[in-house]
XYZ file of C-alpha atoms in Angstrom:
529
model
C 91.173 74.984 106.633
C 89.165 74.445 103.394
C 85.584 74.468 102.605
C 84.177 72.947 99.537
C 81.987 74.844 97.360
C 78.221 74.061 96.829
C 77.553 72.804 93.401
C 75.021 74.479 91.020
C 74.246 78.098 90.584
C 74.855 78.964 94.358
C 78.558 77.526 93.857
C 79.113 79.419 90.630
C 77.940 82.794 92.254
C 80.386 81.918 95.244
C 83.208 81.224 92.609
C 82.257 84.534 90.712
C 82.436 86.449 94.006
C 85.703 85.073 94.822
C 87.085 85.908 91.537
C 85.827 89.319 91.889
C 86.796 89.699 95.429
C 90.539 89.130 94.134
C 90.378 91.735 91.035
C 88.416 94.438 92.738
C 90.545 97.708 93.141
C 91.030 97.564 96.662
C 92.133 93.986 96.488
C 95.836 93.823 98.082
C 96.443 91.123 95.214
C 95.543 93.391 92.289
C 97.695 96.204 94.139
C 100.719 93.995 94.301
C 100.161 92.908 90.510
C 99.806 96.527 89.593
C 102.884 97.562 91.515
C 105.079 94.777 90.226
C 103.887 95.455 86.628
C 104.724 99.281 87.052
C 108.084 98.673 88.381
C 108.892 96.148 85.709
C 107.374 98.530 83.067
C 109.585 101.190 84.308
C 112.531 99.102 84.590
C 112.100 97.768 80.943
C 111.260 101.010 79.492
C 114.312 102.599 80.793
C 116.416 99.909 79.837
C 114.905 99.547 76.430
C 115.266 103.344 75.837
C 118.781 103.475 76.844
C 119.600 100.370 74.922
C 117.975 101.912 71.749
C 119.524 105.241 72.256
C 123.131 103.720 72.700
C 122.566 101.376 69.806
C 121.416 104.200 67.623
C 124.260 106.504 68.302
C 126.589 103.526 67.510
C 124.894 102.285 64.392
C 124.655 106.062 62.848
C 128.026 107.042 64.322
C 129.724 103.826 62.538
C 127.947 104.420 59.052
C 128.806 108.088 59.445
C 132.267 107.841 59.909
C 132.636 105.156 57.379
C 130.937 107.356 54.808
C 132.882 110.558 55.685
C 136.128 108.789 55.826
C 135.441 107.494 52.202
C 134.196 110.803 51.010
C 137.059 112.715 52.386
C 139.365 110.264 50.850
C 137.885 110.685 47.542
C 137.691 114.475 47.846
C 141.347 114.208 48.304
C 142.292 111.533 45.609
C 139.775 112.376 43.066
C 138.719 116.004 43.416
C 142.017 117.095 44.621
C 143.573 115.970 41.193
C 141.360 118.211 39.222
C 142.870 121.557 38.134
C 142.046 124.711 39.912
C 139.441 125.710 37.162
C 138.096 122.475 35.664
C 135.593 121.983 32.937
C 132.175 120.636 33.470
C 132.984 117.511 31.850
C 136.171 117.001 34.152
C 133.770 117.578 37.130
C 131.161 115.343 35.580
C 133.784 112.368 35.110
C 135.348 113.115 38.723
C 131.874 113.021 40.222
C 131.294 109.775 38.422
C 134.207 108.245 39.888
C 133.770 109.423 43.443
C 130.365 107.868 43.464
C 131.589 104.670 42.599
C 133.558 104.061 45.969
C 132.358 101.408 48.500
C 129.933 103.558 50.235
C 127.876 104.267 46.995
C 126.998 107.805 48.039
C 125.757 110.735 45.707
C 128.463 113.415 44.594
C 127.939 116.829 43.659
C 131.315 119.096 42.527
C 131.002 122.766 42.322
C 133.787 124.875 40.643
C 134.492 127.832 38.227
C 135.546 126.832 34.871
C 138.494 128.812 33.104
C 135.963 131.221 31.829
C 134.764 132.276 35.289
C 131.340 130.564 35.227
C 130.161 128.290 38.055
C 130.023 124.548 36.615
C 128.405 121.559 38.285
C 129.228 117.894 38.148
C 126.641 115.429 39.661
C 127.047 111.773 39.836
C 123.362 111.410 38.832
C 122.297 109.155 41.537
C 119.676 109.247 44.066
C 117.478 110.955 41.568
C 119.779 113.447 40.655
C 121.690 115.220 43.402
C 121.600 119.021 42.990
C 122.610 121.861 44.983
C 119.373 122.581 46.362
C 119.245 119.334 48.229
C 122.198 120.976 50.413
C 120.972 122.652 53.427
C 121.685 126.457 53.285
C 123.325 126.378 56.662
C 125.806 123.426 55.489
C 126.734 125.403 52.202
C 127.403 128.376 54.380
C 129.826 126.570 56.827
C 131.712 124.751 54.000
C 132.203 127.848 51.926
C 133.166 129.799 55.002
C 137.047 130.721 55.204
C 138.374 130.334 58.859
C 141.588 131.915 59.995
C 144.698 129.878 59.834
C 146.562 129.522 63.379
C 148.404 127.176 65.286
C 145.184 125.538 66.450
C 143.630 125.613 63.153
C 145.772 124.380 60.140
C 143.433 124.636 57.433
C 140.901 127.408 56.325
C 138.105 124.873 55.137
C 136.910 121.620 57.029
C 134.579 118.947 56.367
C 130.920 119.456 57.489
C 128.070 117.103 57.789
C 124.528 117.154 58.749
C 121.406 114.539 58.946
C 118.416 115.351 57.187
C 115.332 113.888 56.507
C 113.267 113.725 53.122
C 110.030 111.898 52.452
C 110.548 109.845 55.933
C 114.044 108.879 54.600
C 116.929 109.835 56.510
C 120.059 111.120 54.735
C 123.465 112.050 55.653
C 124.617 115.242 53.916
C 128.501 116.396 53.986
C 130.512 118.870 52.223
C 134.127 120.369 52.160
C 136.504 122.202 49.946
C 139.743 121.031 48.206
C 142.637 122.925 50.261
C 144.786 125.151 47.901
C 141.929 125.800 45.388
C 139.781 123.667 43.615
C 136.214 122.396 43.597
C 133.509 122.132 46.448
C 132.232 118.683 46.818
C 128.920 117.404 48.425
C 127.829 113.998 49.344
C 124.392 112.707 50.014
C 124.219 109.152 51.541
C 120.882 107.528 52.391
C 120.653 106.134 55.913
C 117.280 104.088 55.174
C 119.404 100.484 55.888
C 120.358 101.737 59.203
C 116.858 102.957 60.118
C 115.404 99.668 59.357
C 118.064 98.185 61.450
C 117.024 100.418 64.398
C 113.335 99.816 63.786
C 114.014 96.172 64.071
C 115.967 96.926 67.267
C 113.014 99.010 68.559
C 110.289 96.126 67.598
C 112.697 93.864 69.536
C 112.966 95.974 72.551
C 109.385 96.602 72.465
C 108.585 92.722 72.407
C 111.182 92.297 75.256
C 109.418 95.010 77.379
C 105.803 93.255 76.798
C 107.283 89.847 77.857
C 109.201 91.545 80.890
C 105.679 92.883 81.780
C 103.943 89.727 81.416
C 106.770 87.913 83.170
C 106.535 90.515 86.186
C 102.593 89.985 86.258
C 103.224 86.288 86.587
C 105.695 86.711 89.173
C 103.597 89.085 91.066
C 100.635 86.807 90.992
C 102.967 83.936 92.577
C 104.393 86.350 95.194
C 100.975 87.494 95.835
C 99.424 84.097 96.483
C 102.452 83.118 98.691
C 101.795 86.459 100.883
C 98.053 86.432 100.758
C 97.186 82.809 101.384
C 98.459 82.957 104.823
C 96.815 86.312 105.102
C 93.374 84.697 103.722
C 93.565 81.754 106.209
C 93.844 84.175 108.973
C 91.130 86.087 107.622
C 88.906 82.824 107.511
C 90.440 81.798 111.168
C 89.276 85.355 112.505
C 85.789 85.021 111.038
C 85.430 81.308 112.591
C 86.769 82.801 115.890
C 84.256 85.512 115.700
C 81.387 82.989 114.927
C 82.346 81.370 118.433
C 84.433 78.551 117.157
C 86.849 79.260 119.705
C 88.962 75.964 118.916
C 90.153 77.450 115.538
C 93.895 77.559 114.966
C 96.253 77.896 112.049
C 98.936 75.869 110.553
C 102.169 77.202 111.139
C 105.160 76.583 108.720
C 108.294 78.439 108.239
C 109.930 81.300 110.366
C 108.788 84.416 108.633
C 106.832 87.351 109.684
C 103.674 85.530 108.706
C 104.632 82.435 110.669
C 105.021 84.707 113.681
C 101.749 86.298 112.964
C 100.108 82.696 112.837
C 101.724 81.845 116.136
C 100.428 85.203 117.751
C 96.941 84.530 116.475
C 97.071 80.848 117.927
C 98.316 81.944 121.148
C 95.490 84.745 121.313
C 92.914 82.269 120.181
C 93.985 79.849 123.035
C 93.861 82.716 125.427
C 90.681 83.222 124.575
C 89.253 80.061 124.431
C 90.576 79.495 127.938
C 89.049 82.896 129.235
C 85.717 82.163 127.797
C 85.778 78.665 129.110
C 86.651 80.178 132.582
C 83.918 82.704 132.267
C 81.320 80.179 130.963
C 82.188 77.946 133.868
C 81.931 81.072 136.307
C 78.558 81.864 134.880
C 77.154 78.246 134.793
C 78.244 78.104 138.607
C 76.607 81.329 139.209
C 73.346 79.986 137.502
C 73.641 76.811 139.397
C 74.042 78.750 142.716
C 70.954 80.851 141.882
C 68.850 77.640 140.567
C 69.921 75.517 143.781
C 69.328 78.363 146.192
C 65.815 79.146 144.470
C 65.083 75.391 144.728
C 66.359 75.151 148.525
C 64.342 77.985 149.331
C 61.189 76.562 148.101
C 61.125 73.733 150.772
C 61.310 76.228 153.668
C 59.036 78.544 151.925
C 56.297 76.205 151.685
C 56.198 75.498 155.302
C 56.372 79.365 155.945
C 53.693 79.950 153.452
C 51.293 77.328 155.191
C 51.873 79.271 158.626
C 51.418 82.508 157.110
C 48.002 81.251 155.395
C 46.977 80.192 158.941
C 47.834 83.408 160.303
C 46.112 85.366 157.535
C 42.985 83.101 158.336
C 43.290 84.227 161.915
C 43.549 87.980 160.834
C 40.386 87.693 158.808
C 38.321 85.673 161.246
C 35.695 87.407 163.097
C 36.796 86.109 166.305
C 39.995 88.025 166.197
C 42.567 85.311 167.333
C 45.385 87.606 166.886
C 46.600 90.083 169.520
C 46.005 93.528 168.038
C 49.350 94.379 169.287
C 51.376 92.146 167.259
C 48.644 92.271 164.297
C 50.819 94.807 162.127
C 53.764 92.461 162.233
C 51.960 89.466 161.348
C 50.376 91.373 158.235
C 54.045 92.276 157.341
C 55.252 89.045 157.755
C 52.448 87.544 155.626
C 53.164 90.264 152.857
C 56.810 89.754 152.965
C 56.319 85.971 152.660
C 54.397 86.720 149.623
C 56.923 88.809 148.163
C 59.601 86.285 149.011
C 57.537 83.450 147.115
C 57.371 85.553 143.991
C 60.909 86.376 144.079
C 62.187 82.894 144.286
C 59.703 81.828 141.565
C 61.062 84.887 139.283
C 64.447 83.899 140.146
C 64.007 80.235 138.909
C 62.226 81.554 135.819
C 65.331 83.715 135.118
C 67.916 80.862 135.488
C 65.786 78.846 132.939
C 66.174 81.620 130.517
C 69.868 82.140 131.340
C 70.743 78.232 131.056
C 68.551 78.165 127.693
C 66.291 75.678 129.322
C 63.161 77.724 128.803
C 60.703 76.043 126.454
C 57.572 76.887 124.431
C 54.425 74.875 124.529
C 52.537 76.111 121.715
C 48.858 76.135 121.087
C 46.170 77.975 119.097
C 45.232 80.866 121.242
C 42.258 83.277 120.998
C 43.837 86.552 121.975
C 40.547 88.238 123.503
C 39.865 85.163 125.550
C 43.263 84.855 126.820
C 43.501 88.455 128.005
C 40.102 88.144 129.527
C 41.183 85.070 131.410
C 44.331 86.720 132.698
C 42.466 89.671 133.870
C 39.534 87.849 135.431
C 42.362 85.494 137.319
C 43.569 88.947 138.918
C 40.387 90.556 139.656
C 41.316 93.438 137.226
C 38.055 93.455 135.483
C 36.804 96.787 136.792
C 40.307 98.551 136.385
C 41.195 97.428 132.903
C 39.586 98.299 129.414
C 39.845 95.901 126.583
C 39.770 96.711 122.901
C 39.904 93.527 121.277
C 37.921 91.542 118.670
C 37.133 88.179 119.066
C 38.398 85.699 116.665
C 42.028 86.807 116.500
C 43.811 83.610 116.839
C 47.819 83.029 117.119
C 49.991 79.877 117.747
C 51.506 81.021 120.991
C 52.516 79.482 124.552
C 49.385 80.364 126.616
C 51.090 80.105 129.960
C 54.077 82.684 128.834
C 51.455 85.013 127.211
C 49.682 85.077 130.364
C 53.000 86.108 132.127
C 53.608 88.861 129.772
C 50.097 90.171 130.004
C 50.176 89.842 133.850
C 53.531 91.792 134.148
C 52.444 94.351 131.765
C 48.910 95.053 133.147
C 50.106 94.760 136.810
C 52.874 97.347 136.178
C 50.629 99.806 134.479
C 48.198 99.409 137.524
C 50.806 99.861 140.122
C 52.623 102.851 138.401
C 49.863 104.372 136.286
C 46.650 103.549 138.102
C 43.466 102.714 136.548
C 41.941 102.585 133.957
C 44.357 100.588 131.966
C 43.598 100.024 128.454
C 44.618 96.894 126.355
C 44.177 97.084 122.657
C 45.129 94.223 120.100
C 45.518 94.787 116.669
C 46.655 92.307 113.910
C 48.698 92.144 110.453
C 49.367 89.573 108.234
C 51.905 87.901 110.155
C 52.238 90.019 113.496
C 50.245 90.491 116.366
C 50.250 93.883 118.149
C 49.138 94.129 121.944
C 49.410 97.642 123.621
C 48.923 98.256 127.338
C 48.504 102.017 128.271
C 47.905 103.602 131.520
C 47.063 107.111 132.552
C 49.923 108.014 134.879
C 52.760 110.478 134.792
C 54.459 108.373 132.214
C 58.082 107.117 132.375
C 61.068 109.648 132.868
C 63.210 109.775 129.655
C 66.468 108.559 131.673
C 64.518 105.580 132.812
C 63.011 104.473 129.715
C 66.384 102.597 128.420
C 66.328 100.786 131.743
C 62.643 99.643 132.392
C 63.409 95.995 131.271
C 66.873 95.682 133.174
C 66.665 93.152 136.103
C 66.338 94.544 139.484
C 66.389 98.114 138.266
C 65.142 100.872 140.454
C 63.810 103.951 139.002
C 64.673 105.868 142.208
C 67.585 105.115 144.253
C 65.807 106.328 147.554
C 63.306 103.423 147.121
C 65.395 100.063 147.170
C 62.461 98.150 148.459
C 58.954 97.896 146.561
C 56.487 95.229 146.387
C 57.782 93.923 143.192
C 61.084 91.942 142.658
C 62.342 93.896 139.816
C 62.227 91.097 137.427
C 58.813 91.135 135.970
C 59.380 93.281 132.864
C 62.699 91.661 132.138
C 60.752 88.080 132.413
C 58.058 89.596 130.154
C 60.709 90.460 127.497
C 62.556 87.291 127.698
C 59.042 85.602 127.135
C 58.508 87.706 124.157
C 61.989 86.869 122.766
C 61.221 83.212 122.943
C 58.378 83.466 120.755
C 60.386 85.429 118.252
C 58.811 88.935 119.513
C 59.678 92.020 120.981
C 58.374 94.589 123.761
C 59.059 98.324 123.766
C 58.242 101.149 126.266
C 57.337 104.652 125.117
C 55.372 107.495 126.505
C 52.174 108.460 124.752
C 51.531 112.039 123.460
C 48.254 111.972 125.361
C 49.972 111.079 128.661
C 50.806 107.973 130.281
C 53.195 105.002 129.359
C 52.542 102.674 126.492
C 54.196 99.166 126.353
C 53.812 97.462 122.701
C 54.110 93.543 122.580
C 54.676 92.468 119.333
C 54.419 88.607 118.490
C 54.605 86.545 115.284
C 51.090 85.066 114.575
C 52.825 81.786 113.763
C 55.712 80.946 116.208
C 57.412 78.108 114.812
C 58.350 75.187 117.276
C 62.381 74.965 117.454
C 63.639 71.413 117.077
C 62.779 69.146 119.989
C 60.051 71.345 121.185
C 56.732 69.878 122.142
C 53.279 71.266 121.775
C 49.888 70.900 123.500
C 48.934 68.955 126.693
C 51.438 66.441 125.974
C 54.270 69.331 125.750
C 52.860 70.951 128.996
C 52.993 67.514 131.005
C 56.469 66.821 129.913
C 57.703 70.392 130.898
C 55.984 69.995 134.160
C 57.620 66.790 134.575
C 61.159 68.267 134.090
C 60.282 71.055 136.588
C 59.262 68.469 139.055
C 62.778 66.481 138.490
C 64.560 69.611 139.016
C 62.990 70.588 142.158
C 63.709 66.947 143.704
């Protein structure tokens, strides 16, 4: 299921909305990418940190062990060969020879000369290695004599410490010659190893960044794989909600998403079948009501003709009807009229339900139309009209007459006279209010006044009306694109407000004027056959 984007600004706008919908914080795609990225970042940082720590210890330990072994060997060979109280020259010469070893470290020798003075011999490397460069804690540990035991064979040992001076790391070590002799200190720069470790850190950082980018790409691919079926499911659900019940999803694979697509297809198929069954039953019901109404018209025509003759006999001065049966005759006449109105209303309702109700639009003077409606029903003495002449609207005159007749007739029946009809206009809307002076409408009845066959009182199931008048009036307002509302006036009485657009657009295939009326009547005649 694919839809092509429209070109131009609307297409670009839709594309931008699509990108934003994929990148918004609530997007499942973005959350998947973020989760994948966090997992990859955590794993990469952890692995890089562990690798850096292990390599750092290995590099420093290897360099440190090599330097300490060399220093210890030089102390044993060079410093151990000096007398117990060497001169400064002897110390200086020995320190120079020790510094020339393969590890190239600075050496400082400290001893007492034959006169008991402390003399120093330095290799002179690394800017002059002096005793002040050695940490005090290291000097104390080197000079501390330990008790000789079976577990500790020597009173003095080799000690070392790592220090940083001016951002440069150093290894400092010291020891004393066993059996008397000078104390030696060593200073070795670890800058080459630090550079190697920095290069390793950069390499691990680059590897971490590449892992993060790779995880984002993998997350995007995984999200697309997972979300495409979900997006197709969303599109299909929207199409199903729009009434396109034949919508189905392509099913591929055997995973959970494929099962979800199969479930959706099964649900859509069941829904389509159920809606089709309901539509068929509804159509059959409408057809039954329409057929019944049409079939009733033929006997009703004959019955109506007979009741008209009976009514003339009742109204004649000769009194051709037996007084004993006169009430029964009058009941037959009134009920025949009621049945005739009910059949006509049922036929009108079936037209609305079937969607075959049509508008025949014309330019209408609202005041003249209301006056004609009132005059045709002999309501001139019971209705007050507040409408200026010259208010025109493009409406269906016959359907407007039906609306007005139902609203005014309902007001006269339940509210009594006088009924006030007022007309107001705006730039694009027409307002007609019908107000009576009765007791008003109970609050529990207001939501149901436009329901079909609704009776306000269950104890009065029969009334003079069919219970369809207000619902037919509402349908006629809807077909114009308007609305009818019911309320109670603060001054008392019920108020029905009709809102209609002043220029009702004619739907496709709709006709206007006398030709449309003739065509509509012709179609009604064909249906009646």
